[in-house]
Every structure is written in structure tokens, then in C-alpha cells.
MMTF fields as JSON, N, C-alpha, C and O atoms, coordinates in Angstrom:
{
  "mmtfVersion": "1.0.0",
  "mmtfProducer": "UNKNOWN",
  "numBonds": 547,
  "numAtoms": 548,
  "numGroups": 137,
  "numChains": 1,
  "numModels": 1,
  "chainsPerModel": [1],
  "groupsPerChain": [137],
  "chainIdList": ["A"],
  "bondAtomList": [4, 2, 8, 6, 12, 10, 16, 14, 20, 18, 24, 22, 28, 26, 32, 30, 36, 34, 40, 38, 44, 42, 48, 46, 52, 50, 56, 54, 60, 58, 64, 62, 68, 66, 72, 70, 76, 74, 80, 78, 84, 82, 88, 86, 92, 90, 96, 94, 100, 98, 104, 102, 108, 106, 112, 110, 116, 114, 120, 118, 124, 122, 128, 126, 132, 130, 136, 134, 140, 138, 144, 142, 148, 146, 152, 150, 156, 154, 160, 158, 164, 162, 168, 166, 172, 170, 176, 174, 180, 178, 184, 182, 188, 186, 192, 190, 196, 194, 200, 198, 204, 202, 208, 206, 212, 210, 216, 214, 220, 218, 224, 222, 228, 226, 232, 230, 236, 234, 240, 238, 244, 242, 248, 246, 252, 250, 256, 254, 260, 258, 264, 262, 268, 266, 272, 270, 276, 274, 280, 278, 284, 282, 288, 286, 292, 290, 296, 294, 300, 298, 304, 302, 308, 306, 312, 310, 316, 314, 320, 318, 324, 322, 328, 326, 332, 330, 336, 334, 340, 338, 344, 342, 348, 346, 352, 350, 356, 354, 360, 358, 364, 362, 368, 366, 372, 370, 376, 374, 380, 378, 384, 382, 388, 386, 392, 390, 396, 394, 400, 398, 404, 402, 408, 406, 412, 410, 416, 414, 420, 418, 424, 422, 428, 426, 432, 430, 436, 434, 440, 438, 444, 442, 448, 446, 452, 450, 456, 454, 460, 458, 464, 462, 468, 466, 472, 470, 476, 474, 480, 478, 484, 482, 488, 486, 492, 490, 496, 494, 500, 498, 504, 502, 508, 506, 512, 510, 516, 514, 520, 518, 524, 522, 528, 526, 532, 530, 536, 534, 540, 538, 544, 542],
  "bondOrderList": [1, 1, 1, 1, 1, 1, 1, 1, 1, 1, 1, 1, 1, 1, 1, 1, 1, 1, 1, 1, 1, 1, 1, 1, 1, 1, 1, 1, 1, 1, 1, 1, 1, 1, 1, 1, 1, 1, 1, 1, 1, 1, 1, 1, 1, 1, 1, 1, 1, 1, 1, 1, 1, 1, 1, 1, 1, 1, 1, 1, 1, 1, 1, 1, 1, 1, 1, 1, 1, 1, 1, 1, 1, 1, 1, 1, 1, 1, 1, 1, 1, 1, 1, 1, 1, 1, 1, 1, 1, 1, 1, 1, 1, 1, 1, 1, 1, 1, 1, 1, 1, 1, 1, 1, 1, 1, 1, 1, 1, 1, 1, 1, 1, 1, 1, 1, 1, 1, 1, 1, 1, 1, 1, 1, 1, 1, 1, 1, 1, 1, 1, 1, 1, 1, 1, 1],
  "groupList": [{"groupName": "MET", "atomNameList": ["N", "CA", "C", "O"], "elementList": ["N", "C", "C", "O"], "formalChargeList": [0, 0, 0, 0], "bondAtomList": [1, 0, 2, 1, 3, 2], "bondOrderList": [1, 1, 2], "singleLetterCode": "M", "chemCompType": "L-PEPTIDE LINKING"}, {"groupName": "GLY", "atomNameList": ["N", "CA", "C", "O"], "elementList": ["N", "C", "C", "O"], "formalChargeList": [0, 0, 0, 0], "bondAtomList": [1, 0, 2, 1, 3, 2], "bondOrderList": [1, 1, 2], "singleLetterCode": "G", "chemCompType": "PEPTIDE LINKING"}, {"groupName": "GLU", "atomNameList": ["N", "CA", "C", "O"], "elementList": ["N", "C", "C", "O"], "formalChargeList": [0, 0, 0, 0], "bondAtomList": [1, 0, 2, 1, 3, 2], "bondOrderList": [1, 1, 2], "singleLetterCode": "E", "chemCompType": "L-PEPTIDE LINKING"}, {"groupName": "THR", "atomNameList": ["N", "CA", "C", "O"], "elementList": ["N", "C", "C", "O"], "formalChargeList": [0, 0, 0, 0], "bondAtomList": [1, 0, 2, 1, 3, 2], "bondOrderList": [1, 1, 2], "singleLetterCode": "T", "chemCompType": "L-PEPTIDE LINKING"}, {"groupName": "LYS", "atomNameList": ["N", "CA", "C", "O"], "elementList": ["N", "C", "C", "O"], "formalChargeList": [0, 0, 0, 0], "bondAtomList": [1, 0, 2, 1, 3, 2], "bondOrderList": [1, 1, 2], "singleLetterCode": "K", "chemCompType": "L-PEPTIDE LINKING"}, {"groupName": "VAL", "atomNameList": ["N", "CA", "C", "O"], "elementList": ["N", "C", "C", "O"], "formalChargeList": [0, 0, 0, 0], "bondAtomList": [1, 0, 2, 1, 3, 2], "bondOrderList": [1, 1, 2], "singleLetterCode": "V", "chemCompType": "L-PEPTIDE LINKING"}, {"groupName": "PHE", "atomNameList": ["N", "CA", "C", "O"], "elementList": ["N", "C", "C", "O"], "formalChargeList": [0, 0, 0, 0], "bondAtomList": [1, 0, 2, 1, 3, 2], "bondOrderList": [1, 1, 2], "singleLetterCode": "F", "chemCompType": "L-PEPTIDE LINKING"}, {"groupName": "LEU", "atomNameList": ["N", "CA", "C", "O"], "elementList": ["N", "C", "C", "O"], "formalChargeList": [0, 0, 0, 0], "bondAtomList": [1, 0, 2, 1, 3, 2], "bondOrderList": [1, 1, 2], "singleLetterCode": "L", "chemCompType": "L-PEPTIDE LINKING"}, {"groupName": "SER", "atomNameList": ["N", "CA", "C", "O"], "elementList": ["N", "C", "C", "O"], "formalChargeList": [0, 0, 0, 0], "bondAtomList": [1, 0, 2, 1, 3, 2], "bondOrderList": [1, 1, 2], "singleLetterCode": "S", "chemCompType": "L-PEPTIDE LINKING"}, {"groupName": "GLN", "atomNameList": ["N", "CA", "C", "O"], "elementList": ["N", "C", "C", "O"], "formalChargeList": [0, 0, 0, 0], "bondAtomList": [1, 0, 2, 1, 3, 2], "bondOrderList": [1, 1, 2], "singleLetterCode": "Q", "chemCompType": "L-PEPTIDE LINKING"}, {"groupName": "HIS", "atomNameList": ["N", "CA", "C", "O"], "elementList": ["N", "C", "C", "O"], "formalChargeList": [0, 0, 0, 0], "bondAtomList": [1, 0, 2, 1, 3, 2], "bondOrderList": [1, 1, 2], "singleLetterCode": "H", "chemCompType": "L-PEPTIDE LINKING"}, {"groupName": "ASP", "atomNameList": ["N", "CA", "C", "O"], "elementList": ["N", "C", "C", "O"], "formalChargeList": [0, 0, 0, 0], "bondAtomList": [1, 0, 2, 1, 3, 2], "bondOrderList": [1, 1, 2], "singleLetterCode": "D", "chemCompType": "L-PEPTIDE LINKING"}, {"groupName": "CYS", "atomNameList": ["N", "CA", "C", "O"], "elementList": ["N", "C", "C", "O"], "formalChargeList": [0, 0, 0, 0], "bondAtomList": [1, 0, 2, 1, 3, 2], "bondOrderList": [1, 1, 2], "singleLetterCode": "C", "chemCompType": "L-PEPTIDE LINKING"}, {"groupName": "TRP", "atomNameList": ["N", "CA", "C", "O"], "elementList": ["N", "C", "C", "O"], "formalChargeList": [0, 0, 0, 0], "bondAtomList": [1, 0, 2, 1, 3, 2], "bondOrderList": [1, 1, 2], "singleLetterCode": "W", "chemCompType": "L-PEPTIDE LINKING"}, {"groupName": "ILE", "atomNameList": ["N", "CA", "C", "O"], "elementList": ["N", "C", "C", "O"], "formalChargeList": [0, 0, 0, 0], "bondAtomList": [1, 0, 2, 1, 3, 2], "bondOrderList": [1, 1, 2], "singleLetterCode": "I", "chemCompType": "L-PEPTIDE LINKING"}, {"groupName": "TYR", "atomNameList": ["N", "CA", "C", "O"], "elementList": ["N", "C", "C", "O"], "formalChargeList": [0, 0, 0, 0], "bondAtomList": [1, 0, 2, 1, 3, 2], "bondOrderList": [1, 1, 2], "singleLetterCode": "Y", "chemCompType": "L-PEPTIDE LINKING"}, {"groupName": "PRO", "atomNameList": ["N", "CA", "C", "O"], "elementList": ["N", "C", "C", "O"], "formalChargeList": [0, 0, 0, 0], "bondAtomList": [1, 0, 2, 1, 3, 2], "bondOrderList": [1, 1, 2], "singleLetterCode": "P", "chemCompType": "L-PEPTIDE LINKING"}, {"groupName": "ALA", "atomNameList": ["N", "CA", "C", "O"], "elementList": ["N", "C", "C", "O"], "formalChargeList": [0, 0, 0, 0], "bondAtomList": [1, 0, 2, 1, 3, 2], "bondOrderList": [1, 1, 2], "singleLetterCode": "A", "chemCompType": "L-PEPTIDE LINKING"}, {"groupName": "ARG", "atomNameList": ["N", "CA", "C", "O"], "elementList": ["N", "C", "C", "O"], "formalChargeList": [0, 0, 0, 0], "bondAtomList": [1, 0, 2, 1, 3, 2], "bondOrderList": [1, 1, 2], "singleLetterCode": "R", "chemCompType": "L-PEPTIDE LINKING"}, {"groupName": "ASN", "atomNameList": ["N", "CA", "C", "O"], "elementList": ["N", "C", "C", "O"], "formalChargeList": [0, 0, 0, 0], "bondAtomList": [1, 0, 2, 1, 3, 2], "bondOrderList": [1, 1, 2], "singleLetterCode": "N", "chemCompType": "L-PEPTIDE LINKING"}],
  "groupTypeList": [0, 1, 1, 2, 1, 3, 4, 5, 6, 3, 7, 3, 2, 5, 8, 9, 10, 8, 4, 8, 4, 11, 12, 13, 7, 14, 14, 11, 1, 4, 5, 15, 11, 5, 3, 4, 6, 0, 11, 11, 10, 16, 1, 1, 11, 2, 5, 7, 7, 3, 8, 3, 1, 4, 11, 17, 3, 11, 11, 6, 2, 11, 5, 1, 10, 8, 8, 8, 17, 18, 17, 0, 7, 11, 2, 15, 15, 14, 1, 2, 14, 11, 7, 8, 3, 14, 16, 17, 18, 3, 9, 15, 3, 16, 16, 4, 9, 16, 9, 19, 19, 9, 11, 4, 8, 8, 1, 6, 14, 5, 4, 7, 7, 4, 6, 7, 5, 16, 7, 7, 14, 7, 1, 5, 17, 14, 1, 14, 18, 6, 10, 6, 10, 19, 4, 8, 17],
  "groupIdList": [1, 2, 3, 4, 5, 6, 7, 8, 9, 10, 11, 12, 13, 14, 15, 16, 17, 18, 19, 20, 21, 22, 23, 24, 25, 26, 27, 28, 29, 30, 31, 32, 33, 34, 35, 36, 37, 38, 39, 40, 41, 42, 43, 44, 45, 46, 47, 48, 49, 50, 51, 52, 53, 54, 55, 56, 57, 58, 59, 60, 61, 62, 63, 64, 65, 66, 67, 68, 69, 70, 71, 72, 73, 74, 75, 76, 77, 78, 79, 80, 81, 82, 83, 84, 85, 86, 87, 88, 89, 90, 91, 92, 93, 94, 95, 96, 97, 98, 99, 100, 101, 102, 103, 104, 105, 106, 107, 108, 109, 110, 111, 112, 113, 114, 115, 116, 117, 118, 119, 120, 121, 122, 123, 124, 125, 126, 127, 128, 129, 130, 131, 132, 133, 134, 135, 136, 137],
  "secStructList": [7, 7, 1, 6, 6, 7, 7, 3, 3, 7, 2, 2, 2, 2, 2, 6, 7, 3, 3, 6, 6, 3, 3, 3, 3, 3, 3, 6, 6, 3, 3, 3, 3, 7, 4, 4, 4, 4, 4, 4, 7, 6, 6, 7, 2, 2, 2, 2, 2, 6, 6, 6, 6, 1, 5, 7, 2, 2, 2, 2, 2, 2, 2, 6, 7, 7, 2, 2, 2, 2, 2, 2, 2, 2, 2, 2, 3, 3, 3, 3, 3, 7, 4, 4, 4, 1, 7, 7, 7, 7, 7, 7, 7, 7, 7, 7, 7, 7, 7, 6, 6, 1, 7, 2, 2, 2, 2, 2, 2, 2, 2, 2, 2, 2, 2, 2, 2, 2, 2, 2, 2, 2, 2, 2, 2, 2, 2, 2, 2, 2, 2, 2, 2, 2, 2, 2, 7],
  "xCoordList": [14.431, 13.748, 12.299, 11.695, 11.736, 10.334, 10.111, 8.964, 11.176, 11.016, 10.924, 10.627, 11.19, 11.162, 12.25, 13.332, 11.946, 12.918, 12.91, 13.602, 12.137, 12.043, 11.199, 10.101, 11.703, 10.984, 9.832, 10.001, 8.665, 7.493, 7.141, 6.966, 7.04, 6.766, 5.367, 4.829, 4.791, 3.512, 3.815, 4.925, 2.829, 2.997, 3.32, 4.122, 2.702, 2.968, 4.439, 5.062, 4.997, 6.416, 7.312, 8.242, 7.021, 7.842, 7.713, 8.692, 6.522, 6.282, 7.094, 7.334, 7.514, 8.299, 9.733, 10.49, 10.1, 11.455, 11.389, 11.526, 11.179, 10.942, 11.814, 11.396, 13.022, 13.95, 15.224, 15.495, 15.994, 17.212, 18.224, 19.046, 18.183, 19.109, 18.51, 19.149, 17.272, 16.58, 15.427, 14.31, 15.698, 14.721, 14.475, 15.39, 13.207, 12.8, 11.791, 10.993, 11.84, 10.9, 10.242, 10.824, 9.028, 8.301, 8.241, 7.682, 8.82, 8.786, 8.469, 9.173, 7.414, 6.989, 6.834, 7.23, 6.257, 5.981, 7.181, 7.076, 8.317, 9.529, 9.906, 9.621, 10.548, 10.969, 12.478, 13.233, 12.899, 14.32, 14.723, 14.031, 15.845, 16.426, 17.458, 18.575, 17.074, 17.933, 18.713, 19.24, 18.78, 19.455, 20.882, 21.294, 21.633, 23.034, 23.152, 24.219, 22.055, 22.07, 21.611, 21.711, 21.115, 20.52, 21.46, 21.039, 22.703, 23.641, 24.074, 24.518, 23.944, 24.416, 23.311, 23.597, 22.064, 20.958, 21.06, 21.109, 21.092, 21.264, 20.186, 20.45, 18.984, 17.901, 17.87, 17.006, 18.797, 18.829, 17.994, 17.154, 18.234, 17.521, 16.061, 15.231, 15.742, 14.361, 13.402, 12.266, 13.867, 13.041, 12.683, 11.541, 13.659, 13.413, 12.48, 11.586, 12.693, 11.867, 10.4, 9.523, 10.118, 8.717, 8.03, 6.807, 8.8, 8.219, 8.069, 7.684, 8.363, 8.243, 6.803, 5.998, 6.49, 5.171, 4.059, 2.882, 4.423, 3.425, 4.088, 5.289, 3.304, 3.864, 4.523, 3.835, 5.837, 6.592, 6.835, 7.642, 6.154, 6.374, 6.148, 6.985, 5.022, 4.728, 5.774, 6.207, 6.18, 7.222, 8.497, 9.133, 8.858, 10.081, 9.978, 10.915, 8.839, 8.654, 8.54, 9.035, 7.891, 7.688, 9.001, 9.082, 10.025, 11.318, 12.041, 12.839, 11.766, 12.429, 13.849, 14.797, 13.998, 15.328, 15.991, 15.322, 17.295, 18.073, 18.102, 17.727, 18.563, 18.659, 19.707, 19.567, 20.745, 21.748, 21.162, 21.499, 20.291, 19.634, 18.719, 18.635, 18.042, 17.157, 17.966, 17.543, 19.138, 19.992, 20.512, 20.728, 20.712, 21.197, 20.199, 20.582, 18.921, 17.903, 18.207, 17.944, 18.763, 19.056, 19.933, 19.786, 20.833, 21.756, 21.028, 21.508, 19.877, 19.151, 17.919, 17.203, 17.677, 16.504, 16.564, 17.577, 15.442, 15.401, 14.186, 14.115, 13.226, 12.07, 10.926, 11.07, 9.775, 8.561, 7.563, 7.64, 6.64, 5.568, 4.334, 4.022, 3.645, 2.36, 1.358, 0.901, 1.016, 0.158, -1.203, -1.842, -1.649, -2.959, -2.929, -3.98, -1.719, -1.62, -1.545, -1.577, -1.446, -1.41, -2.828, -3.495, -3.3, -4.66, -4.826, -3.902, -6.022, -6.309, -6.224, -6.58, -5.751, -5.661, -7.068, -7.924, -7.279, -8.592, -8.529, -7.578, -9.558, -9.633, -10.146, -11.144, -9.474, -9.901, -11.206, -11.319, -12.18, -13.458, -13.656, -13.765, -13.702, -13.864, -15.215, -16.183, -15.287, -16.561, -17.595, -17.261, -18.844, -19.913, -20.006, -20.04, -20.047, -20.152, -21.631, -22.471, -21.947, -23.34, -23.771, -22.956, -25.038, -25.556, -25.339, -25.486, -24.992, -24.637, -25.822, -25.623, -27.028, -28.193, -28.838, -30.016, -28.095, -28.678, -29.233, -30.356, -28.461, -28.934, -28.425, -27.393, -29.162, -28.738, -28.905, -28.226, -29.783, -30.04, -28.809, -28.571, -28.016, -26.833, -25.8, -25.115, -25.679, -24.765, -25.203, -24.371, -26.499, -27.045, -26.788, -26.432, -26.966, -26.761, -25.299, -25.013, -24.381, -22.959, -22.652, -21.953, -23.162, -22.918, -23.519, -22.916, -24.695, -25.358, -24.541, -24.369, -24.043, -23.237, -21.924, -21.454, -21.337, -20.095, -20.322, -19.401, -21.511, -21.863, -22.285, -21.873, -23.11, -23.669, -22.685, -22.722, -21.826, -20.91, -19.986, -19.854, -19.345, -18.527, -19.354, -18.889, -20.584, -21.445, -21.779, -21.808, -22.029, -22.336, -21.134, -21.295, -19.946, -18.723, -18.529, -18.201, -18.727, -18.602, -19.615, -19.289, -20.859, -21.901, -21.559, -21.76, -21.043, -20.656, -19.515, -19.522, -18.548, -17.416, -17.883, -17.433, -18.764, -19.291, -20.096, -19.977, -20.921, -21.713, -20.829, -21.118, -19.757, -18.832, -18.164, -18.004, -17.781, -17.113, -18.044, -17.639, -19.293, -20.238, -20.534, -20.66, -20.643, -20.931, -19.855, -20.158, -18.573, -17.483, -17.242, -16.799, -17.52, -17.354, -18.373, -18.038, -19.597, -20.662, -20.399, -20.732, -19.813, -19.527, -18.464, -18.55, -17.458, -16.358, -16.743, -16.042, -17.81, -18.197, -19.02, -19.414],
  "yCoordList": [27.864, 26.705, 27.049, 27.82, 26.48, 26.71, 27.946, 28.272, 28.662, 29.87, 29.532, 28.399, 30.554, 30.336, 29.356, 29.336, 28.544, 27.574, 26.278, 25.326, 26.235, 25.013, 24.001, 24.316, 22.81, 21.744, 21.274, 21.083, 21.092, 20.599, 19.228, 19.07, 18.253, 16.872, 16.455, 16.959, 15.534, 14.939, 13.676, 13.146, 13.206, 11.975, 10.814, 9.946, 10.796, 9.735, 9.732, 8.673, 10.922, 11.018, 10.508, 9.737, 10.944, 10.54, 9.033, 8.376, 8.49, 7.069, 6.167, 5.005, 6.688, 5.893, 5.686, 4.925, 6.357, 6.272, 5.569, 6.203, 4.263, 3.525, 2.275, 1.265, 2.358, 1.227, 1.662, 2.855, 0.691, 1.041, 1.798, 2.537, 1.632, 2.342, 3.646, 4.357, 3.95, 5.165, 5.434, 4.963, 6.188, 6.35, 7.819, 8.554, 8.229, 9.585, 9.515, 8.582, 10.518, 10.609, 11.983, 12.973, 12.028, 13.288, 13.524, 12.715, 14.639, 15.004, 16.487, 17.318, 16.808, 18.206, 18.958, 20.119, 18.292, 18.94, 19.083, 19.657, 18.565, 18.642, 17.247, 16.246, 17.2, 15.925, 15.796, 16.723, 14.63, 14.361, 13.098, 12.082, 13.176, 12.002, 11.442, 11.952, 10.396, 9.838, 8.608, 7.847, 8.423, 7.251, 7.108, 6.009, 8.2, 8.143, 7.852, 7.468, 8.036, 7.849, 6.446, 6.081, 5.674, 4.37, 3.48, 2.905, 3.357, 2.476, 3.027, 2.272, 4.342, 4.97, 5.19, 5.563, 4.964, 5.213, 4.265, 3.049, 4.815, 3.968, 2.892, 1.824, 3.164, 2.183, 1.2, 0.324, 1.332, 0.448, 1.006, 1.884, 0.488, 1.012, 0.582, 1.254, -0.526, -1.028, -0.019, 0.137, 0.655, 1.669, 2.783, 3.241, 3.207, 4.269, 3.776, 4.502, 2.562, 2.025, 1.904, 2.071, 1.618, 1.507, 2.868, 2.94, 3.939, 5.282, 5.928, 7.094, 5.195, 5.762, 5.704, 4.917, 6.549, 6.531, 7.128, 6.954, 7.832, 8.466, 9.634, 9.86, 10.372, 11.436, 10.762, 10.173, 10.846, 10.156, 11.042, 10.695, 12.168, 13.097, 12.428, 12.54, 11.732, 11.083, 10.029, 9.926, 9.245, 8.236, 8.9, 8.422, 9.997, 10.722, 11.293, 11.185, 11.895, 12.535, 11.509, 11.741, 10.377, 9.354, 8.795, 8.377, 8.786, 8.239, 9.189, 8.754, 10.473, 11.457, 11.727, 11.579, 12.12, 12.386, 13.58, 14.517, 13.519, 14.581, 15.808, 15.744, 16.929, 18.15, 17.979, 18.56, 17.198, 16.981, 16.129, 16.329, 15.184, 14.375, 15.265, 15.115, 16.183, 17.106, 18.012, 18.31, 18.45, 19.319, 18.569, 19.174, 17.266, 16.462, 16.445, 16.25, 16.65, 16.626, 17.638, 17.382, 18.791, 19.838, 19.311, 19.719, 18.413, 17.844, 17.02, 16.888, 16.475, 15.572, 16.221, 15.58, 17.484, 18.204, 18.352, 18.777, 17.989, 18.153, 18.938, 19.302, 19.208, 19.986, 19.89, 19.413, 20.361, 20.388, 19.361, 18.954, 18.958, 18.058, 18.893, 19.842, 18.545, 19.177, 18.583, 17.454, 19.343, 18.833, 18.362, 17.529, 18.894, 18.472, 17.03, 16.438, 16.46, 15.08, 14.069, 12.86, 14.571, 13.67, 13.517, 14.513, 12.273, 12.059, 12.662, 12.656, 13.181, 13.749, 12.642, 11.493, 13.001, 12.016, 11.655, 12.519, 10.388, 9.953, 9.786, 9.228, 10.279, 10.173, 8.781, 8.331, 8.1, 6.76, 6.861, 7.606, 6.101, 6.019, 4.575, 3.691, 4.322, 2.937, 2.386, 3.137, 1.084, 0.504, 0.643, 0.666, 0.735, 0.871, -0.416, -1.517, -0.258, -1.412, -1.763, -0.87, -3.052, -3.426, -3.009, -2.926, -2.754, -2.371, -3.504, -4.676, -3.156, -4.142, -4.99, -6.08, -4.522, -5.232, -6.132, -6.468, -6.527, -7.337, -8.649, -9.02, -9.369, -10.662, -10.887, -11.524, -10.357, -10.477, -11.907, -12.305, -12.679, -14.025, -14.915, -15.754, -14.755, -15.598, -15.285, -16.192, -14.033, -13.674, -14.277, -14.724, -14.293, -14.879, -16.384, -16.935, -17.043, -18.494, -18.832, -19.79, -18.052, -18.3, -18.166, -19.009, -17.122, -16.941, -18.086, -18.56, -18.523, -19.622, -20.908, -21.647, -21.17, -22.372, -22.329, -23.357, -21.141, -21.011, -21.364, -21.801, -21.178, -21.509, -22.978, -23.667, -23.452, -24.791, -25.912, -26.964, -25.722, -26.789, -27.21, -28.41, -26.29, -26.733, -27.446, -28.411, -26.965, -27.631, -29.053, -29.976, -29.221, -30.534, -31.466, -32.624, -30.974, -31.782, -32.172, -33.321, -31.238, -31.515, -32.568, -33.48, -32.432, -33.409, -34.8, -35.777, -34.91, -36.214, -36.802, -37.994, -35.982, -36.468, -36.981, -38.032, -36.257, -36.68, -37.972, -38.89, -38.037, -39.25, -40.462, -41.532, -40.317, -41.435, -41.859, -43.048, -40.872, -41.183, -41.995, -43.017, -41.54, -42.284, -43.666, -44.636, -43.754, -45.041, -46.062, -47.186, -45.666, -46.603, -46.779, -47.846, -45.77, -45.861, -46.85, -47.64, -46.806, -47.694, -49.133, -50.058, -49.368, -50.718, -51.39, -52.585, -50.617, -51.212, -51.432, -52.168, -50.834, -50.964, -52.189, -52.419],
  "zCoordList": [-13.334, -13.861, -14.12, -13.375, -15.178, -15.475, -16.305, -16.608, -16.692, -17.486, -18.965, -19.344, -19.807, -21.254, -21.644, -21.057, -22.643, -23.114, -22.322, -22.681, -21.255, -20.46, -21.212, -21.671, -21.333, -22.019, -21.125, -19.92, -21.737, -21.017, -21.587, -22.795, -20.711, -21.105, -20.676, -19.69, -21.426, -21.02, -20.22, -20.276, -19.482, -18.722, -19.658, -19.315, -20.831, -21.809, -22.207, -22.287, -22.456, -22.832, -21.702, -21.934, -20.495, -19.35, -19.108, -18.752, -19.3, -19.064, -19.986, -19.661, -21.124, -22.065, -21.582, -22.185, -20.504, -19.962, -18.599, -17.553, -18.632, -17.386, -17.266, -16.7, -17.804, -17.741, -17.025, -16.887, -16.578, -15.827, -16.679, -16.137, -17.997, -18.888, -19.427, -20.202, -19.006, -19.469, -18.502, -18.717, -17.442, -16.363, -16.034, -15.662, -16.181, -15.835, -14.695, -14.611, -13.819, -12.705, -12.676, -13.118, -12.152, -11.943, -10.437, -9.696, -9.991, -8.574, -8.488, -9.063, -7.773, -7.593, -8.911, -9.02, -9.912, -11.19, -12.106, -13.19, -11.675, -12.483, -12.973, -12.316, -14.13, -14.721, -14.566, -14.863, -14.095, -13.869, -14.626, -14.57, -15.331, -15.983, -15.001, -14.902, -14.284, -13.234, -13.709, -12.897, -15.02, -15.581, -15.051, -14.682, -15.009, -14.563, -13.065, -12.587, -12.326, -10.878, -10.465, -9.294, -11.41, -11.092, -10.28, -9.276, -10.684, -9.992, -8.633, -7.768, -8.447, -7.213, -6.175, -5.037, -6.557, -5.628, -4.434, -4.615, -3.204, -2.007, -1.859, -1.307, -2.345, -2.235, -3.393, -3.435, -4.331, -5.49, -6.629, -6.428, -7.828, -8.996, -9.029, -9.641, -8.38, -8.397, -7.763, -8.212, -6.725, -6.051, -7.033, -7.076, -7.81, -8.781, -9.891, -10.326, -10.337, -11.434, -11.041, -11.888, -9.777, -9.343, -9.285, -9.163, -9.371, -9.301, -10.675, -10.766, -11.736, -13.082, -13.565, -13.067, -14.543, -15.172, -14.342, -14.655, -13.285, -12.408, -11.708, -11.856, -10.947, -10.121, -8.918, -8.084, -8.825, -7.772, -6.554, -5.692, -6.473, -5.362, -4.013, -3.118, -3.858, -2.574, -2.235, -1.087, -3.233, -3.005, -2.505, -1.566, -3.138, -2.784, -1.366, -0.575, -1.059, 0.247, 1.375, 2.477, 1.103, 2.138, 2.666, 3.821, 1.826, 2.226, 3.175, 4.006, 3.054, 3.908, 3.449, 4.221, 2.198, 1.636, 2.336, 2.772, 2.428, 3.053, 2.135, 0.965, 2.71, 1.903, 0.801, -0.275, 1.053, 0.008, -1.126, -2.292, -0.781, -1.824, -2.66, -3.879, -1.997, -2.719, -3.642, -4.759, -3.165, -3.982, -5.207, -6.256, -5.082, -6.205, -7.362, -8.515, -7.05, -8.106, -9.205, -10.38, -8.822, -9.808, -10.944, -12.096, -10.607, -11.587, -12.655, -13.781, -12.292, -13.196, -13.831, -14.6, -13.51, -14.019, -15.541, -16.095, -16.219, -17.684, -18.157, -19.331, -17.275, -17.688, -16.711, -15.585, -17.177, -16.355, -16.9, -18.059, -16.052, -16.492, -16.804, -16.085, -17.861, -18.172, -17.192, -17.373, -16.153, -15.083, -15.572, -14.93, -16.712, -17.222, -17.738, -17.982, -17.905, -18.387, -17.246, -17.476, -16.016, -14.851, -14.329, -14.05, -14.193, -13.691, -12.303, -11.489, -12.052, -10.737, -9.707, -9.971, -8.544, -7.467, -7.027, -6.836, -6.876, -6.405, -4.903, -4.355, -4.257, -2.813, -2.466, -3.027, -1.549, -1.151, -0.382, 0.591, -0.837, -0.143, 0.284, -0.565, 1.582, 2.017, 1.576, 1.457, 1.334, 0.926, 2.039, 3.224, 1.632, 2.62, 3.436, 2.886, 4.739, 5.623, 5.81, 5.92, 5.846, 6.074, 7.478, 8.397, 7.619, 8.924, 9.908, 9.561, 11.129, 12.132, 12.583, 13.12, 12.379, 12.891, 11.844, 11.969, 10.816, 9.755, 10.277, 9.934, 11.108, 11.582, 12.992, 13.203, 13.948, 15.335, 15.837, 16.784, 15.23, 15.714, 15.584, 16.453, 14.517, 14.36, 15.446, 15.917, 15.846, 16.923, 18.24, 19.03, 18.48, 19.708, 19.733, 20.775, 18.601, 18.521, 18.812, 19.53, 18.259, 18.501, 19.987, 20.549, 20.63, 22.062, 22.865, 23.828, 22.473, 23.161, 23.022, 23.992, 21.818, 21.596, 22.377, 22.865, 22.493, 23.264, 24.733, 25.423, 25.188, 26.563, 26.69, 27.622, 25.745, 25.856, 25.51, 26.148, 24.542, 24.13, 25.277, 25.518, 25.99, 27.128, 28.204, 28.811, 28.438, 29.417, 28.971, 29.785, 27.678, 27.128, 27.287, 27.673, 26.993, 27.14, 28.605, 28.901, 29.509, 30.935, 31.37, 32.129, 30.876, 31.219, 30.726, 31.448, 29.5, 28.957, 29.786, 30.091, 30.147, 30.942, 32.303, 32.76, 32.935, 34.24, 34.077, 34.889, 33.018, 32.764, 32.56, 33.096, 31.796, 31.55, 32.861, 33.136, 33.655, 34.924, 35.819, 36.374, 35.962, 36.802, 36.235, 36.983, 34.913, 34.274, 34.593, 34.991, 34.416, 34.68, 36.182, 36.606, 36.983, 38.426, 39.007, 39.889, 38.521, 39.023, 38.568, 39.309, 37.375, 36.89, 37.747, 38.03, 38.16, 38.904, 40.369, 41.064, 40.862, 42.259, 42.541, 43.685]
}
């Protein structure tokens, strides 16, 4: 595979085959026409359809396919992907977090309220009790 006479496809070409009656996948730089396998795929055809139009290697590997499933790929092999047509993987960069010391006063106020509000409720309850206790005496 990959020698002379091997068909080389662009991502655009492969992306045009993204329906249940015409489905191609890219796995490890190889292009597979899995249309005939759609009805037999244990995970259903929807799983395969969500992997079209991109490099599906990670999707394939994440599932943990058996060696027999990997061997089945040979049956559906139709060519290679032109790697220059696949966008480079972008590394996830988390958004910058604001500095923790932006407004310490609001944190202090919240802690103070967590302490004072229960005390205030307790004080009101005690006041009401004494008020009604003194009236009945």
C-alpha cells in the first residue's frame, strides 16, 4: 500500500463522501470507503458519519478497536490522503484566568455576611421569643 499506482485523495475529495450511502474515512493517513460496512458497524452508521470530513484516526483509536477490526480496514482501503490538505492540529490553550487578587474586598464581604446573617436571624428569633414571653407573663 502507498506504492506506485496508489490513488491519493485530498481532504476536499474525501469530504464529499459523507453520507450513509457513500462514506469515506481517513485513518492513519489512509482513505477507506466504508459504505458497504455502514449497516454492519457495531456502533451504528451514525458513529461513522460523525467521523467523515476529517482525520478520524483519534476517533478510531479512542474506541479501542480489536485487531480483527483493524484487519478489516484492508478490505475497505482505496488510497492515501494528501496530508498537506489536512489542517494542522491546533493545540488547546486554555483561556487566561484573571488574577485571583482582583477584588479581595468582595470575598471578605461574602464571608462576613455568612457569619452575620445567621447571627441576625438568631437575634431576631430570640427577640421575638422574649417579646411574646413577656406579653403572656
